[in-house]
Amino acid sequence: MSLAALFWAIVAFMQGCLLSQYGQKQLQYVWLNQTRKKLLGFSALIFLAGSLGLNCWHEGSSVGPLSWLFVILPAAFFLQLFSFYLLRTYFIQLWLAAMLVAIFFSVSSWSKG
């Protein structure tokens, strides 16, 4: 399992939470206008595709999609739920930290080649 793929999936799920009606109601971020919502939605899809690609590159084309579907996506979903319900006041900071960790693991996995 690729840690970069896990953190990119967490970032994508957190962005999905920011875009959901319940998330918008609970978090009440005023900076989230229509243009930023479209951008977040599009980038969430890109992050999920990148997560799948990184996991397939790390695990191989036969095991990669299965481990992404049955391990990475559920883990990312439950970690996102945990951060939303228990650490709601730090949600944006956790989202940005997850993005930085994902970038770090992506760069480190590419440098290993």
mmCIF file of C-alpha atoms in Angstrom:
data_model
loop_
_atom_site.group_PDB
_atom_site.id
_atom_site.type_symbol
_atom_site.label_atom_id
_atom_site.label_comp_id
_atom_site.label_asym_id
_atom_site.label_seq_id
_atom_site.Cartn_x
_atom_site.Cartn_y
_atom_site.Cartn_z
ATOM 1 C CA MET A 1 0.000 0.000 0.000
ATOM 2 C CA SER A 2 1.325 3.395 -0.935
ATOM 3 C CA LEU A 3 1.203 6.033 1.789
ATOM 4 C CA ALA A 4 1.138 8.759 -0.863
ATOM 5 C CA ALA A 5 -1.989 7.186 -2.357
ATOM 6 C CA LEU A 6 -3.595 7.003 1.085
ATOM 7 C CA PHE A 7 -2.957 10.654 1.863
ATOM 8 C CA TRP A 8 -4.115 11.837 -1.581
ATOM 9 C CA ALA A 9 -7.346 9.915 -1.008
ATOM 10 C CA ILE A 10 -7.721 11.505 2.437
ATOM 11 C CA VAL A 11 -7.273 14.952 0.882
ATOM 12 C CA ALA A 12 -9.878 14.154 -1.776
ATOM 13 C CA PHE A 13 -12.400 12.903 0.794
ATOM 14 C CA MET A 14 -11.811 15.968 2.971
ATOM 15 C CA GLN A 15 -12.480 18.160 -0.045
ATOM 16 C CA GLY A 16 -15.660 16.192 -0.673
ATOM 17 C CA CYS A 17 -16.655 16.857 2.921
ATOM 18 C CA LEU A 18 -16.057 20.566 2.389
ATOM 19 C CA LEU A 19 -18.364 20.437 -0.635
ATOM 20 C CA SER A 20 -21.188 18.446 0.937
ATOM 21 C CA GLN A 21 -24.230 20.302 2.212
ATOM 22 C CA TYR A 22 -23.806 18.902 5.709
ATOM 23 C CA GLY A 23 -20.128 19.843 5.748
ATOM 24 C CA GLN A 24 -20.874 23.365 4.568
ATOM 25 C CA LYS A 25 -23.563 23.727 7.210
ATOM 26 C CA GLN A 26 -21.354 22.440 10.030
ATOM 27 C CA LEU A 27 -18.073 24.082 9.031
ATOM 28 C CA GLN A 28 -19.495 27.401 7.764
ATOM 29 C CA TYR A 29 -16.505 28.574 5.744
ATOM 30 C CA VAL A 30 -17.288 31.904 4.112
ATOM 31 C CA TRP A 31 -14.343 31.726 1.694
ATOM 32 C CA LEU A 32 -15.949 28.802 -0.165
ATOM 33 C CA ASN A 33 -17.728 30.491 -3.087
ATOM 34 C CA GLN A 34 -19.079 28.885 -6.283
ATOM 35 C CA THR A 35 -15.796 29.142 -8.200
ATOM 36 C CA ARG A 36 -13.818 27.548 -5.398
ATOM 37 C CA LYS A 37 -16.426 24.808 -5.019
ATOM 38 C CA LYS A 38 -16.006 23.857 -8.686
ATOM 39 C CA LEU A 39 -12.249 23.950 -8.346
ATOM 40 C CA LEU A 40 -12.322 21.792 -5.203
ATOM 41 C CA GLY A 41 -14.653 19.280 -6.835
ATOM 42 C CA PHE A 42 -12.470 18.987 -9.924
ATOM 43 C CA SER A 43 -9.261 18.721 -7.911
ATOM 44 C CA ALA A 44 -10.826 16.045 -5.673
ATOM 45 C CA LEU A 45 -11.371 13.887 -8.756
ATOM 46 C CA ILE A 46 -7.800 14.529 -9.867
ATOM 47 C CA PHE A 47 -6.495 13.594 -6.407
ATOM 48 C CA LEU A 48 -8.481 10.340 -6.415
ATOM 49 C CA ALA A 49 -7.172 9.484 -9.891
ATOM 50 C CA GLY A 50 -3.639 10.317 -8.752
ATOM 51 C CA SER A 51 -4.149 8.168 -5.677
ATOM 52 C CA LEU A 52 -5.183 5.234 -7.850
ATOM 53 C CA GLY A 53 -2.257 5.824 -10.195
ATOM 54 C CA LEU A 54 0.269 5.993 -7.383
ATOM 55 C CA ASN A 55 -1.074 2.833 -5.785
ATOM 56 C CA CYS A 56 -1.024 0.974 -9.095
ATOM 57 C CA TRP A 57 2.546 2.172 -9.676
ATOM 58 C CA HIS A 58 3.570 1.020 -6.194
ATOM 59 C CA GLU A 59 1.646 -2.282 -6.051
ATOM 60 C CA GLY A 60 1.395 -3.255 -9.706
ATOM 61 C CA SER A 61 -1.496 -3.312 -12.149
ATOM 62 C CA SER A 62 -3.122 -6.463 -10.767
ATOM 63 C CA VAL A 63 -3.068 -5.805 -7.018
ATOM 64 C CA GLY A 64 -3.026 -1.984 -7.127
ATOM 65 C CA PRO A 65 -6.686 -1.322 -8.029
ATOM 66 C CA LEU A 66 -7.940 -3.945 -5.574
ATOM 67 C CA SER A 67 -5.901 -2.666 -2.653
ATOM 68 C CA TRP A 68 -6.931 0.890 -3.576
ATOM 69 C CA LEU A 69 -10.596 -0.047 -3.632
ATOM 70 C CA PHE A 70 -10.683 -2.241 -0.533
ATOM 71 C CA VAL A 71 -7.953 -0.746 1.678
ATOM 72 C CA ILE A 72 -7.086 2.818 0.757
ATOM 73 C CA LEU A 73 -10.545 4.223 0.045
ATOM 74 C CA PRO A 74 -12.205 2.837 3.219
ATOM 75 C CA ALA A 75 -9.231 3.901 5.358
ATOM 76 C CA ALA A 76 -9.271 7.401 3.877
ATOM 77 C CA PHE A 77 -13.020 7.650 4.349
ATOM 78 C CA PHE A 78 -12.907 6.672 8.012
ATOM 79 C CA LEU A 79 -9.915 8.909 8.743
ATOM 80 C CA GLN A 80 -11.801 11.791 7.144
ATOM 81 C CA LEU A 81 -14.873 11.028 9.278
ATOM 82 C CA PHE A 82 -12.705 10.892 12.373
ATOM 83 C CA SER A 83 -11.145 14.255 11.600
ATOM 84 C CA PHE A 84 -14.525 15.828 10.792
ATOM 85 C CA TYR A 85 -16.430 14.709 13.867
ATOM 86 C CA LEU A 86 -13.700 14.845 16.497
ATOM 87 C CA LEU A 87 -11.397 17.589 15.225
ATOM 88 C CA ARG A 88 -13.828 19.878 13.415
ATOM 89 C CA THR A 89 -12.201 23.093 14.625
ATOM 90 C CA TYR A 90 -8.909 22.076 12.979
ATOM 91 C CA PHE A 91 -10.407 20.667 9.766
ATOM 92 C CA ILE A 92 -8.728 23.095 7.349
ATOM 93 C CA GLN A 93 -5.375 22.722 9.086
ATOM 94 C CA LEU A 94 -5.690 18.923 8.924
ATOM 95 C CA TRP A 95 -6.660 19.128 5.250
ATOM 96 C CA LEU A 96 -3.596 21.248 4.441
ATOM 97 C CA ALA A 97 -1.358 19.014 6.565
ATOM 98 C CA ALA A 98 -2.641 15.915 4.768
ATOM 99 C CA MET A 99 -1.875 17.623 1.460
ATOM 100 C CA LEU A 100 1.683 18.419 2.574
ATOM 101 C CA VAL A 101 2.220 14.851 3.797
ATOM 102 C CA ALA A 102 0.850 13.524 0.493
ATOM 103 C CA ILE A 103 3.270 15.725 -1.440
ATOM 104 C CA PHE A 104 6.140 14.575 0.782
ATOM 105 C CA PHE A 105 5.362 10.877 0.305
ATOM 106 C CA SER A 106 4.818 11.384 -3.437
ATOM 107 C CA VAL A 107 8.203 13.058 -3.855
ATOM 108 C CA SER A 108 9.931 10.448 -1.719
ATOM 109 C CA SER A 109 8.376 7.581 -3.689
ATOM 110 C CA TRP A 110 9.360 9.170 -7.008
ATOM 111 C CA SER A 111 12.911 9.786 -5.842
ATOM 112 C CA LYS A 112 13.290 6.082 -4.991
ATOM 113 C CA GLY A 113 12.267 5.329 -8.549
#
